[in-house]
Short mmCIF file of C-alpha atoms and ligand atoms in Angstrom, two decimals:
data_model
loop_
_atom_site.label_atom_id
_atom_site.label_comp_id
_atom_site.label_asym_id
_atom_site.label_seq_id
_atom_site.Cartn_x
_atom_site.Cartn_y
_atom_site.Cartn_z
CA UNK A 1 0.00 0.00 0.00
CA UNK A 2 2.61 2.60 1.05
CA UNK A 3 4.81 2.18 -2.26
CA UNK A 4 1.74 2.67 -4.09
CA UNK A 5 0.57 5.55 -2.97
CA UNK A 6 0.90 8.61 -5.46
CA UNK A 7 2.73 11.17 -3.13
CA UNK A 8 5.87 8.13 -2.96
CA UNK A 9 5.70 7.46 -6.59
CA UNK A 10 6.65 11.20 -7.10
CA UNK A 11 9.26 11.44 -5.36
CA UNK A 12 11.02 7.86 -7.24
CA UNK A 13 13.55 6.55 -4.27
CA UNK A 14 16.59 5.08 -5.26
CA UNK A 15 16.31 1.55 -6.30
CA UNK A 16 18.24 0.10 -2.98
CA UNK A 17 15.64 1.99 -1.03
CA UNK A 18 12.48 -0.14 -1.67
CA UNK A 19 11.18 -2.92 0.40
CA UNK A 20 8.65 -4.64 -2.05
CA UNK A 21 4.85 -5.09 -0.76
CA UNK A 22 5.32 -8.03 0.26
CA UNK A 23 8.57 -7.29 2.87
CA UNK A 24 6.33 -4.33 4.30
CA UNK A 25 3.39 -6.49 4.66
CA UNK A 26 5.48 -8.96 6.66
CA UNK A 27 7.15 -6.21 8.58
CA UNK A 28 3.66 -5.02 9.47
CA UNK A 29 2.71 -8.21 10.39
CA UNK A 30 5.74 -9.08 12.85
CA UNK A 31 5.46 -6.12 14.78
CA UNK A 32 1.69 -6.22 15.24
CA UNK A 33 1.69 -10.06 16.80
CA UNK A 34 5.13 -8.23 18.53
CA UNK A 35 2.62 -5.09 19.81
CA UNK A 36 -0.21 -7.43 20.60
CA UNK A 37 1.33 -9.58 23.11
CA UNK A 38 3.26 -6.85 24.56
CA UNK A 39 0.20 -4.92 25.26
CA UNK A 40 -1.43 -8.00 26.85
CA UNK A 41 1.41 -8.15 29.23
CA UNK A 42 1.26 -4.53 30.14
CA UNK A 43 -2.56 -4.94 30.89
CA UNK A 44 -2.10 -8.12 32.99
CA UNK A 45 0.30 -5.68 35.35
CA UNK A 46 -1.32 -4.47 38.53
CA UNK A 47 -1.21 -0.69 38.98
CA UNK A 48 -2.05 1.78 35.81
CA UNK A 49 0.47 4.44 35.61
CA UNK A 50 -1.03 8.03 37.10
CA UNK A 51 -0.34 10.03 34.41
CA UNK A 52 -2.39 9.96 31.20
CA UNK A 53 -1.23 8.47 28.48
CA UNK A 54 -2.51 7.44 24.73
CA UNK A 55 -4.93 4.28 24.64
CA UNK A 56 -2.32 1.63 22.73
CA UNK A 57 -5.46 -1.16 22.27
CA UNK A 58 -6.39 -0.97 18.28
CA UNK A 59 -4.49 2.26 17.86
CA UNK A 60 -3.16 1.91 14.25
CA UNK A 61 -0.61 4.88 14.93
CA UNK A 62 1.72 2.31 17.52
CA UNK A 63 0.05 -0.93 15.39
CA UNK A 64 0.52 -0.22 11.86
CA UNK A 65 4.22 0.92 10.02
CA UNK A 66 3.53 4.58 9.10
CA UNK A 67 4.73 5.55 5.74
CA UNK A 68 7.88 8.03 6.86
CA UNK A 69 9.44 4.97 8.31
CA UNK A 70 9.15 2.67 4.43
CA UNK A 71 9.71 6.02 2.49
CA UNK A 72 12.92 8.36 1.44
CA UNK A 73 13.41 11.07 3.21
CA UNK A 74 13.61 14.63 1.91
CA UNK A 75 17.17 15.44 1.21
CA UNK A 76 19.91 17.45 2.87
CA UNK A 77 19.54 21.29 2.60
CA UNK A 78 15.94 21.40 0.67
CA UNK A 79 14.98 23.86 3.22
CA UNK A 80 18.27 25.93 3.15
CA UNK A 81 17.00 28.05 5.58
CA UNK A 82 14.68 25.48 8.23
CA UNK A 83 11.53 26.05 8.91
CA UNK A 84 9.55 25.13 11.55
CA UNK A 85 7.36 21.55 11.01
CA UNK A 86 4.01 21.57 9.00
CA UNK A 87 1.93 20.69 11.84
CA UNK A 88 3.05 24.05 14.03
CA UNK A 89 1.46 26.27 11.39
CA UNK A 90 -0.73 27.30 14.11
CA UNK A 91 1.55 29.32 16.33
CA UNK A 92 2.37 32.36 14.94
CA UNK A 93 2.67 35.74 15.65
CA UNK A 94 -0.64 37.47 15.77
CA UNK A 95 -2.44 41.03 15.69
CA UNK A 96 -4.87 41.46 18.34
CA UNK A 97 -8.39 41.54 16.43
CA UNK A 98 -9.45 44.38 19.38
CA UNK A 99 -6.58 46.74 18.00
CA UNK A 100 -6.93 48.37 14.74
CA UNK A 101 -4.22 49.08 12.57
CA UNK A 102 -3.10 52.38 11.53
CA UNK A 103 -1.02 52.86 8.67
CA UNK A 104 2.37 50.78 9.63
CA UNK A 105 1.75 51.54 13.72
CA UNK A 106 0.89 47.80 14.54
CA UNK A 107 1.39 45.05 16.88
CA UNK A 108 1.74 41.48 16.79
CA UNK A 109 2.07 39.48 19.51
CA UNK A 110 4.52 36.50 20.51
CA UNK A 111 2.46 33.10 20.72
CA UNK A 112 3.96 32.84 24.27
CA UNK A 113 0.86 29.57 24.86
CA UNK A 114 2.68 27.28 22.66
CA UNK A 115 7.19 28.32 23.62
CA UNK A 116 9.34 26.66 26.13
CA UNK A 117 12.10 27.91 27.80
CA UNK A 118 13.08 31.33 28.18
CA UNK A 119 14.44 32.45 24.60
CA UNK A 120 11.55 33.70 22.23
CA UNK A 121 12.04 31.81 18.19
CA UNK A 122 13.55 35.05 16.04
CA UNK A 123 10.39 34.67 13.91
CA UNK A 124 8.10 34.89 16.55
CA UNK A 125 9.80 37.74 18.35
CA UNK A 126 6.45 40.07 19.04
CA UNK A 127 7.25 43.19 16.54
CA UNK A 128 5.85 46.77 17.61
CA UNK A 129 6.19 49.38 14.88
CA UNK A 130 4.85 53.08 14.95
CA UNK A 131 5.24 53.65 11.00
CA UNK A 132 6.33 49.62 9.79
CA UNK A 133 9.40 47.70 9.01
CA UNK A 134 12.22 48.60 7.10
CA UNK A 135 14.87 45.94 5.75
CA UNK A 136 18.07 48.03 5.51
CA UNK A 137 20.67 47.58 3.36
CA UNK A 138 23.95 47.07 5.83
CA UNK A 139 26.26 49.05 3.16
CA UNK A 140 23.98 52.18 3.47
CA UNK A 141 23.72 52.06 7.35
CA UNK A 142 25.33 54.47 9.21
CA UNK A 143 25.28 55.55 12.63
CA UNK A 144 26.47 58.94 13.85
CA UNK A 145 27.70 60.47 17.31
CA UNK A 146 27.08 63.93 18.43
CA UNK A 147 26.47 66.11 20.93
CA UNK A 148 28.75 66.62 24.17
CA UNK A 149 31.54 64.39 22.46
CA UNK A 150 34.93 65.37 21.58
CA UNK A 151 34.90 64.16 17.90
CA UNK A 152 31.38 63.45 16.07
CA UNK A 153 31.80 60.43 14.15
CA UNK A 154 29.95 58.12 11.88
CA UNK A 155 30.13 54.29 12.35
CA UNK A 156 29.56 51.82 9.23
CA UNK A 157 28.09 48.66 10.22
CA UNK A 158 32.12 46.83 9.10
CA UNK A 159 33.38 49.91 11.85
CA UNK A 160 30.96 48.39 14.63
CA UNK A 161 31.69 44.89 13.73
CA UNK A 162 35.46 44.76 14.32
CA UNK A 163 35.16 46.11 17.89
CA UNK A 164 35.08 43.68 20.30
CA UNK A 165 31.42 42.25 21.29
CA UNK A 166 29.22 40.74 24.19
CA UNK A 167 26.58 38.31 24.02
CA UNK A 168 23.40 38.95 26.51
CA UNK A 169 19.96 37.13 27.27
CA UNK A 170 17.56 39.77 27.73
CA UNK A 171 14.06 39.93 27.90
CA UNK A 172 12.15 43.21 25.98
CA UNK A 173 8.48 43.99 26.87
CA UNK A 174 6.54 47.11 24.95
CA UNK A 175 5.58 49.10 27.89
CA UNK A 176 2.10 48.63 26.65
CA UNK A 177 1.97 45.16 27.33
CA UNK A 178 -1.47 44.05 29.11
CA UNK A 179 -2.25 47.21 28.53
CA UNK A 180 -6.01 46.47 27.31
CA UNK A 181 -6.27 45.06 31.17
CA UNK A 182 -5.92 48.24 32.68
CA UNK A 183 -10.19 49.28 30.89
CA UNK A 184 -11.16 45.30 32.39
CA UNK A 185 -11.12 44.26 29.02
CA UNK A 186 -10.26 40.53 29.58
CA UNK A 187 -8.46 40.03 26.26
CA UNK A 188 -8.68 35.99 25.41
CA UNK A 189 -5.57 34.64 24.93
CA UNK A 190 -2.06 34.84 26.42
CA UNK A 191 -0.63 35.84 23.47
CA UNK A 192 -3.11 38.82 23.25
CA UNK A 193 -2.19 39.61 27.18
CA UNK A 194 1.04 39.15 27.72
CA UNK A 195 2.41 38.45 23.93
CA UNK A 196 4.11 42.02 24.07
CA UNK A 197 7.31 40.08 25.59
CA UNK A 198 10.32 37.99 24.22
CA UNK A 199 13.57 37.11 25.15
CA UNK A 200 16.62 36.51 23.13
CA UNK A 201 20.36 36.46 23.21
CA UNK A 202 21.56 39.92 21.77
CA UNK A 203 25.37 40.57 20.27
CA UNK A 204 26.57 44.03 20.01
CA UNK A 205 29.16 46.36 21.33
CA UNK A 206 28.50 47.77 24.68
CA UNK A 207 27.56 52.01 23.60
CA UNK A 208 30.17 53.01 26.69
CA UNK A 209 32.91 51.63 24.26
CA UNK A 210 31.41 53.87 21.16
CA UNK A 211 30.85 56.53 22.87
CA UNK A 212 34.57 56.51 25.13
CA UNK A 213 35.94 56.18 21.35
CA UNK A 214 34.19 59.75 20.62
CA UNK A 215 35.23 61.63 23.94
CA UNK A 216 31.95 61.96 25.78
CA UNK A 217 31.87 64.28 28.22
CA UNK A 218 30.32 62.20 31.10
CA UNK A 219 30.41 64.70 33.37
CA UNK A 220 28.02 67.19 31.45
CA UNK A 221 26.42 65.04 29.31
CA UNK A 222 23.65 62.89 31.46
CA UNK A 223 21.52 61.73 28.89
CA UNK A 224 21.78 60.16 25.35
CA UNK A 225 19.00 60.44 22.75
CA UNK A 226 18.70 56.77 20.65
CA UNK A 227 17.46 57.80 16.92
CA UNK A 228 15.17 55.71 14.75
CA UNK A 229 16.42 55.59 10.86
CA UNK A 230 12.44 54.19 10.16
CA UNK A 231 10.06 57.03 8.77
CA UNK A 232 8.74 57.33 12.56
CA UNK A 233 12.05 58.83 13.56
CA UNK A 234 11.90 57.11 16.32
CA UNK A 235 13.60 59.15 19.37
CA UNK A 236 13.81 58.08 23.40
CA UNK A 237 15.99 60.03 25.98
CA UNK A 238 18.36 57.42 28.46
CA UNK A 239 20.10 58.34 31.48
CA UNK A 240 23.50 58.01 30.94
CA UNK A 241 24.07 55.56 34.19
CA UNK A 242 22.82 53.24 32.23
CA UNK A 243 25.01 53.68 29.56
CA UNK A 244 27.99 53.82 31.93
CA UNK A 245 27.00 50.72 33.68
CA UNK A 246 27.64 49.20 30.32
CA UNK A 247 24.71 47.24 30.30
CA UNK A 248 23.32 48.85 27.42
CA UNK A 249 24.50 47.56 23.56
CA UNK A 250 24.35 48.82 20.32
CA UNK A 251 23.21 45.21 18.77
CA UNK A 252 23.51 43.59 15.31
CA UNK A 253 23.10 40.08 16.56
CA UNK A 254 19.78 37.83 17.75
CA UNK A 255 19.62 34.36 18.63
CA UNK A 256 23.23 33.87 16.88
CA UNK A 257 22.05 35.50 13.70
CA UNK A 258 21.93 39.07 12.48
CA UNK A 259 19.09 41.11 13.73
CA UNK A 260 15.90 40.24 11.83
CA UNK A 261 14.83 43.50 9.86
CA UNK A 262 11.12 43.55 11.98
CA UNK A 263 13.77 43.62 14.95
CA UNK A 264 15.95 46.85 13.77
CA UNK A 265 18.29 45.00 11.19
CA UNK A 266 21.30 46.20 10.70
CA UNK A 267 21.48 47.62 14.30
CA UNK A 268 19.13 48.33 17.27
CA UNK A 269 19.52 49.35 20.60
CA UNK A 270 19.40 47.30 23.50
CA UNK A 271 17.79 48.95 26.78
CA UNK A 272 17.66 45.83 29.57
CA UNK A 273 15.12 46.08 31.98
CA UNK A 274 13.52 49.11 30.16
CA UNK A 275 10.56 49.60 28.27
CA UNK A 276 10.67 48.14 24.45
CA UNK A 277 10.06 51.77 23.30
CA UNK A 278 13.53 52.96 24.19
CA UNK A 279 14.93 49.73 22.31
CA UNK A 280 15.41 52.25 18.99
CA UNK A 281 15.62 49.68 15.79
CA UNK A 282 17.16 50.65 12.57
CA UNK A 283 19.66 52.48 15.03
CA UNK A 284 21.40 55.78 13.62
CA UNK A 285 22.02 58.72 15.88
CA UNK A 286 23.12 58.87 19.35
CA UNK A 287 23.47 62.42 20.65
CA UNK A 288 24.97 63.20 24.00
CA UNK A 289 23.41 65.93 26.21
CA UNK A 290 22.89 67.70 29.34
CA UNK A 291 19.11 66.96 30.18
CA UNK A 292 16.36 64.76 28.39
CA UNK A 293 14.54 65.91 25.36
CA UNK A 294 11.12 65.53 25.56
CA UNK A 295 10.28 64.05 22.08
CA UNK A 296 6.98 62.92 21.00
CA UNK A 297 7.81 59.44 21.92
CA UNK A 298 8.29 60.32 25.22
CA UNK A 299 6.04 63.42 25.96
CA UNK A 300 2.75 62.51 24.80
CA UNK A 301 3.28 58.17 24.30
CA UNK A 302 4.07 55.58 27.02
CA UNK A 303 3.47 58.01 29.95
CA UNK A 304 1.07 56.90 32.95
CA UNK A 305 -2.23 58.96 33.87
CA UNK A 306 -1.93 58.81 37.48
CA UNK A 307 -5.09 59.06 39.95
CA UNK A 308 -4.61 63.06 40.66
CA UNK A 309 -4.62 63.44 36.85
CA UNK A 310 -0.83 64.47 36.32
CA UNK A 311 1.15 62.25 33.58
CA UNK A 312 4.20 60.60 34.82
CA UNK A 313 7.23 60.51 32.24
CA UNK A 314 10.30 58.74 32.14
CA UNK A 315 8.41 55.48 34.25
CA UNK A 316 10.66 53.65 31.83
CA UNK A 317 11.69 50.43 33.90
CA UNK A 318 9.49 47.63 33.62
CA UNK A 319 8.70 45.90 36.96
CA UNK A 320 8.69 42.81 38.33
CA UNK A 321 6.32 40.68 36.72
CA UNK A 322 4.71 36.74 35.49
CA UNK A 323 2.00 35.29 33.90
CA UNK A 324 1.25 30.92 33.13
CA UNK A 325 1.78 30.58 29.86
CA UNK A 326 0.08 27.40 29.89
CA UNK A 327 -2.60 26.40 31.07
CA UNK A 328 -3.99 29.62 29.90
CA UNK A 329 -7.26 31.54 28.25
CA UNK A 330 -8.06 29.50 25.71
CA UNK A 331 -6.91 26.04 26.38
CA UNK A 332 -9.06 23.52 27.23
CA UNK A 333 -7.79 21.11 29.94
CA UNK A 334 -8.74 17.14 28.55
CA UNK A 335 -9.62 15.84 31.65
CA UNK A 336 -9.22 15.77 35.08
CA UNK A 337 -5.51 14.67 36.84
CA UNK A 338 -2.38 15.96 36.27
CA UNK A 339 -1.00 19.28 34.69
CA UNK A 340 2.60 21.26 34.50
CA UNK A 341 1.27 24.19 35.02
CA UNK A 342 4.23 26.59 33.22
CA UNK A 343 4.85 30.11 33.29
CA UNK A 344 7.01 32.99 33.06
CA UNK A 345 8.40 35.66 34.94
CA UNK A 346 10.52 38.37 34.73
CA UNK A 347 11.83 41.78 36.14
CA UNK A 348 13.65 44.87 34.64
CA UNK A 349 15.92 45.60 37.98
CA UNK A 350 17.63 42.15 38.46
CA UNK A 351 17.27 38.87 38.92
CA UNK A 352 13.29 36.39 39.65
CA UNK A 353 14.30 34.67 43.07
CA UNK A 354 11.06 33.08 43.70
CA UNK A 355 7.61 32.69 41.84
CA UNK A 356 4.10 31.32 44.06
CA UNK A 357 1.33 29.82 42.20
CA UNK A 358 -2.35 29.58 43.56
CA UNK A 359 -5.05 27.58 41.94
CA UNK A 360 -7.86 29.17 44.21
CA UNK A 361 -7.66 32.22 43.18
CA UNK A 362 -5.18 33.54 45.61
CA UNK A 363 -6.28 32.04 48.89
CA UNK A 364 -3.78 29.74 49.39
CA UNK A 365 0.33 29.51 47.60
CA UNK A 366 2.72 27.23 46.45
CA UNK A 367 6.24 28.09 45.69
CA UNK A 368 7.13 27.31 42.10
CA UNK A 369 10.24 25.56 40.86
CA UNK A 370 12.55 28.29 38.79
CA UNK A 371 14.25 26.85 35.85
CA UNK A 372 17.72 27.51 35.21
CA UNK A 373 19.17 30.04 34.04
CA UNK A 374 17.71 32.24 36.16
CA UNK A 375 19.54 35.72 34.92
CA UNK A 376 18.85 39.29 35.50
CA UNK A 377 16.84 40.85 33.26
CA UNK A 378 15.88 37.75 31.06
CA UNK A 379 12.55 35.75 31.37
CA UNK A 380 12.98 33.20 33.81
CA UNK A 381 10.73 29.72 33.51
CA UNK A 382 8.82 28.32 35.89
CA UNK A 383 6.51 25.21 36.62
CA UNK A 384 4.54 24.07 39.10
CA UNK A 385 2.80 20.27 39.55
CA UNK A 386 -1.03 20.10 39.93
CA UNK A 387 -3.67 17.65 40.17
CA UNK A 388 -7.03 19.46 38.82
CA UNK A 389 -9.91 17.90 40.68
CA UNK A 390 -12.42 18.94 37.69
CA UNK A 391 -13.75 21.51 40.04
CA UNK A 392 -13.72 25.71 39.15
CA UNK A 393 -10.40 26.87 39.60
CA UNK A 394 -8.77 30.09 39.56
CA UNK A 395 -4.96 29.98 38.56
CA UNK A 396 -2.36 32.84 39.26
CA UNK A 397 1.40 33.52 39.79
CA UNK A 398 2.88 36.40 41.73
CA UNK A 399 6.38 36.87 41.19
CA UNK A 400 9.39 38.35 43.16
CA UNK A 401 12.81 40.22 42.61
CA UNK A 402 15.80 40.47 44.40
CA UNK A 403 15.12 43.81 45.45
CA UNK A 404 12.81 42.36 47.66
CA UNK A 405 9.61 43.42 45.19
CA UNK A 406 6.68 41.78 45.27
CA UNK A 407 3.95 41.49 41.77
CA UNK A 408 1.03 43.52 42.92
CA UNK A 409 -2.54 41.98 42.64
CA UNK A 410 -5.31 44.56 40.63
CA UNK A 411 -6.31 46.22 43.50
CA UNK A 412 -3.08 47.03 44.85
CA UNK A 413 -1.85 48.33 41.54
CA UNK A 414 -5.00 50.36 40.58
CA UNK A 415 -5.07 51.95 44.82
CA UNK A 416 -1.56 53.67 43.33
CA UNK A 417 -2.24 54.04 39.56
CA UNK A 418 -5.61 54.32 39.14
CA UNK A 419 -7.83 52.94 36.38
CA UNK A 420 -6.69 54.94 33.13
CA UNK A 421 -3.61 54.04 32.34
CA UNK A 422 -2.54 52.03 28.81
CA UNK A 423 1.12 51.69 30.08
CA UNK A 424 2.99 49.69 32.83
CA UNK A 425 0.80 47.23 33.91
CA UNK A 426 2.26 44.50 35.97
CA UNK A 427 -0.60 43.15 38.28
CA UNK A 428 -1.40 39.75 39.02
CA UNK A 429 -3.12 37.54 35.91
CA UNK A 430 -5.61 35.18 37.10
CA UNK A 431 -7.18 32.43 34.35
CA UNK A 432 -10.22 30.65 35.60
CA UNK A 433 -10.94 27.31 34.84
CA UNK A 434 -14.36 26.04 34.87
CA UNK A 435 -15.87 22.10 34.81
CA UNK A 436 -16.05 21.45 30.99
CA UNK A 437 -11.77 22.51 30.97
CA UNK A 438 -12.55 25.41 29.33
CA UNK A 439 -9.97 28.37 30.62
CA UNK A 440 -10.36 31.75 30.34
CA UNK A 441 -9.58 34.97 31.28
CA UNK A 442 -10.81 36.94 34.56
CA UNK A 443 -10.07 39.41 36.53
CA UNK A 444 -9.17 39.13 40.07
CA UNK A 445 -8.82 42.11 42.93
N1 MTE B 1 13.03 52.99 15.09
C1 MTE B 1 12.06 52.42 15.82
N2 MTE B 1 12.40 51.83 16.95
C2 MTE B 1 11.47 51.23 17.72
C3 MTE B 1 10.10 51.29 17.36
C4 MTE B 1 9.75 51.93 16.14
O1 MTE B 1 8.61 51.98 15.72
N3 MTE B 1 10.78 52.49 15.40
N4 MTE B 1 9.16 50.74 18.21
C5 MTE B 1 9.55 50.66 19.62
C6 MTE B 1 8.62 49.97 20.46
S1 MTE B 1 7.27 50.84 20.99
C7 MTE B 1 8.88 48.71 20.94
S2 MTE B 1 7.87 47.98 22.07
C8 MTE B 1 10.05 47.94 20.47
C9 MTE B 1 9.58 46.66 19.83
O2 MTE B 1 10.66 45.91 19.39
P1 MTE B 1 10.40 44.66 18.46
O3 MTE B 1 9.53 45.08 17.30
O4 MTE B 1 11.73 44.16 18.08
O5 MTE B 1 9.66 43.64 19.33
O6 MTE B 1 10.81 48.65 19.52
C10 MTE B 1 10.93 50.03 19.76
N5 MTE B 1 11.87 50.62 18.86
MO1 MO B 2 6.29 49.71 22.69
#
């Protein structure tokens, strides 16, 4: 049957490579008197296993040879460049059906349900742009240094990558992330919530070195202004601490690869533990200066309407903060019995030392395991064993820093913000689960 069917005889295997109906048959045969009375012995033993597991009486998928294990394989290389398989078509970034799009200023969101681990797939990295991508030519990049420097000078991207480099996992989150929570607007889905987020390993040349190379005056000049080479001119004022703590990179590099152009190809700016607005892409000013300049990007966007009415500016670290990626809105739980329940957490002033889960809504807490690597400023994993009775449940995680911070719950957050904020919204997530399995999201004081 298998070397007969159509999809095989396209793709003509080498001679050496067939078994002829008959072999197969007997093959098929073998194992399935092999399968049988091994799953007659399994049966006979006393105690079923406590986790759930796929029903191996009559299944054809563990009886019957499947037809990649008769056929030729593809060859080396016909995907040059790999792609993920077939059957994960389904996670993908996504734009939020509640936002609308205007002109290139979009959003899509990282698929954060279906990833493991703590480093975001390049092509799912979330992508916020405020007037669309750009895919830069390297040879036409430039980047230029002015201001309160000795000598003003313009970088080529072969200039930045000769000097030496560092490597860093760091997690970037828009500042507007959950931000449709803030109006209770339960969004569905994770990736909708919380999808604002990844986390990748960034290469690049610290800015301290670039800028030491042009003379900056250190002493004067307190701030830096990052420019955009995109038509939004994208422009963000940084402290210069952070540029002298030499945390902060001029980056080509992502996930071992050069910057994907959605991401700032050639060259972006990396910000850790700040706000993804300040991450400039398609990097090509930097201008030293004496106090911050108030651009558009950060005088009328990503400030916080506070209770008494006044805008806060500059709020531009992102605090401590975790969400279960899974389960989560959405998902259906099968049946009842045992779940990993997995999240992440994360905090832009150090390092996640511990992460408590409740499945009642916040009544009672369990200490989650962390996952290693736990590093500063990077999304840190965690999971957490539970046995769902089949009963309502209300699951949350509250996360920690090692500055002693603790993840506010909604009411706690909105008693010091208020309710009409977009930006900076780290408050506890809660996803109920009710009898059928079905999860979705709530809102929990
Ligand atoms: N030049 C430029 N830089 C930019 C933006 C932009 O539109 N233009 N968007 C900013 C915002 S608001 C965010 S949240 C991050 C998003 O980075 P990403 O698209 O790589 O996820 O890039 C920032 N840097
Ligand atoms: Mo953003």
């Amino acid at each position: 049957m298998a070397l007969t069917d159509a999809r095989l005889g396209r793709v003509r295997p080498a001679p050496e490579n067939f078994l002829s109906d008959e072999q197969i048959q007997s093959v098929k045969e073998g194992r399935r008197d092999f399968l049988r009375k091994a799953f007659i012995a399994a049966s006979a033993a006393a105690a079923a296993p406590a986790v759930a597991h796929a029903q191996s009486a009559g299944d054809p998928a563990i009886l019957e040879l499947q037809p990649w294990s008769t056929m030729l394989g593809k060859p080396v290389a016909a995907n040059p460049y790999g792609m993920p398989s077939m059957y994960e078509r389904n996670l993908v970034r996504r734009e939020s059906p509640g936002l609308t799009r205007v002109g290139g200023s979009s959003v899509a969101f990282t698929p954060l349900q279906g990833l493991f681990g703590i480093i975001t797939p390049s092509g799912l990295h979330f992508e916020r742009h405020h007037q669309g991508w750009v895919d830069i030519d390297p040879n036409k990049h430039r980047l230029m240094i002015n201001g309160l420097v000795k000598t003003d000078a313009v970088f080529t991207m072969d200039d930045i990558m000769r000097l030496p480099s560092v490597s860093r996992i760091h997690f970037i989150e828009c500042g507007a992330n959950t931000g449709m929570e803030w109006g209770n607007v339960a969004v569905p889905t994770v990736q909708y919530s919380h999808g604002m987020i990844s986390c990748s390993e960034f290469t690049g040349v610290p800015l301290k070195a670039i800028l030491d190379m042009c003379g900056a005056d250190y002493r004067k000049g307190r701030f830096i202004l990052a420019e955009g080479a995109d038509g939004s001119s994208m422009t963000r004022t940084i402290p210069m601490e952070m540029v002298e703590s030499g945390e902060v990179l001029v980056a080509y590099g992502m996930n071992g690869e050069m910057l994907r152009p959605e991401n700032g190809y050639p060259l972006r700016l990396v910000v850790p533990g700040v706000q993804g607005v300040s991450w400039v892409k398609w990097l090509r000013r930097i201008e030293v200066g004496d106090m911050p300049w108030a651009t558009k990007d950060e005088a009328v966007h990503y400030i916080d309407l506070m209770p008494d009415g006044l805008h806060r500016q500059y709020s531009s670290i992102q605090e401590c903060k975790s969400v279960i990626t899974t389960p989560s809105g959405g998902q259906t739980l099968l049946d009842k019995g045992f779940y990993n329940v997995s999240g992440l957490a994360w905090s832009g002033r150090g390092k996640i030392t511990r992460v408590d889960v409740s499945t009642d809504g916040g009544i009672n807490w369990r200490t989650a395991r962390l996952e290693t690597p736990v590093l500063s400023k990077a999304l840190t994993r965690f999971n957490i064993d539970w046995v769902w009775d089949g009963k309502p449940a209300i699951l949350q995680s509250r996360a920690m820093d090692d500055t002693g911070y603790v993840q506010p719950s909604y009411g706690q957050l909105r008693a010091v913000r208020g309710t009409k904020s977009i930006y900076h919204n780290n408050a506890i997530q809660s996803w109920k689960v009710v009898e059928s399995g079905e999860v979705s999201n709530v809102q929990v004081l």
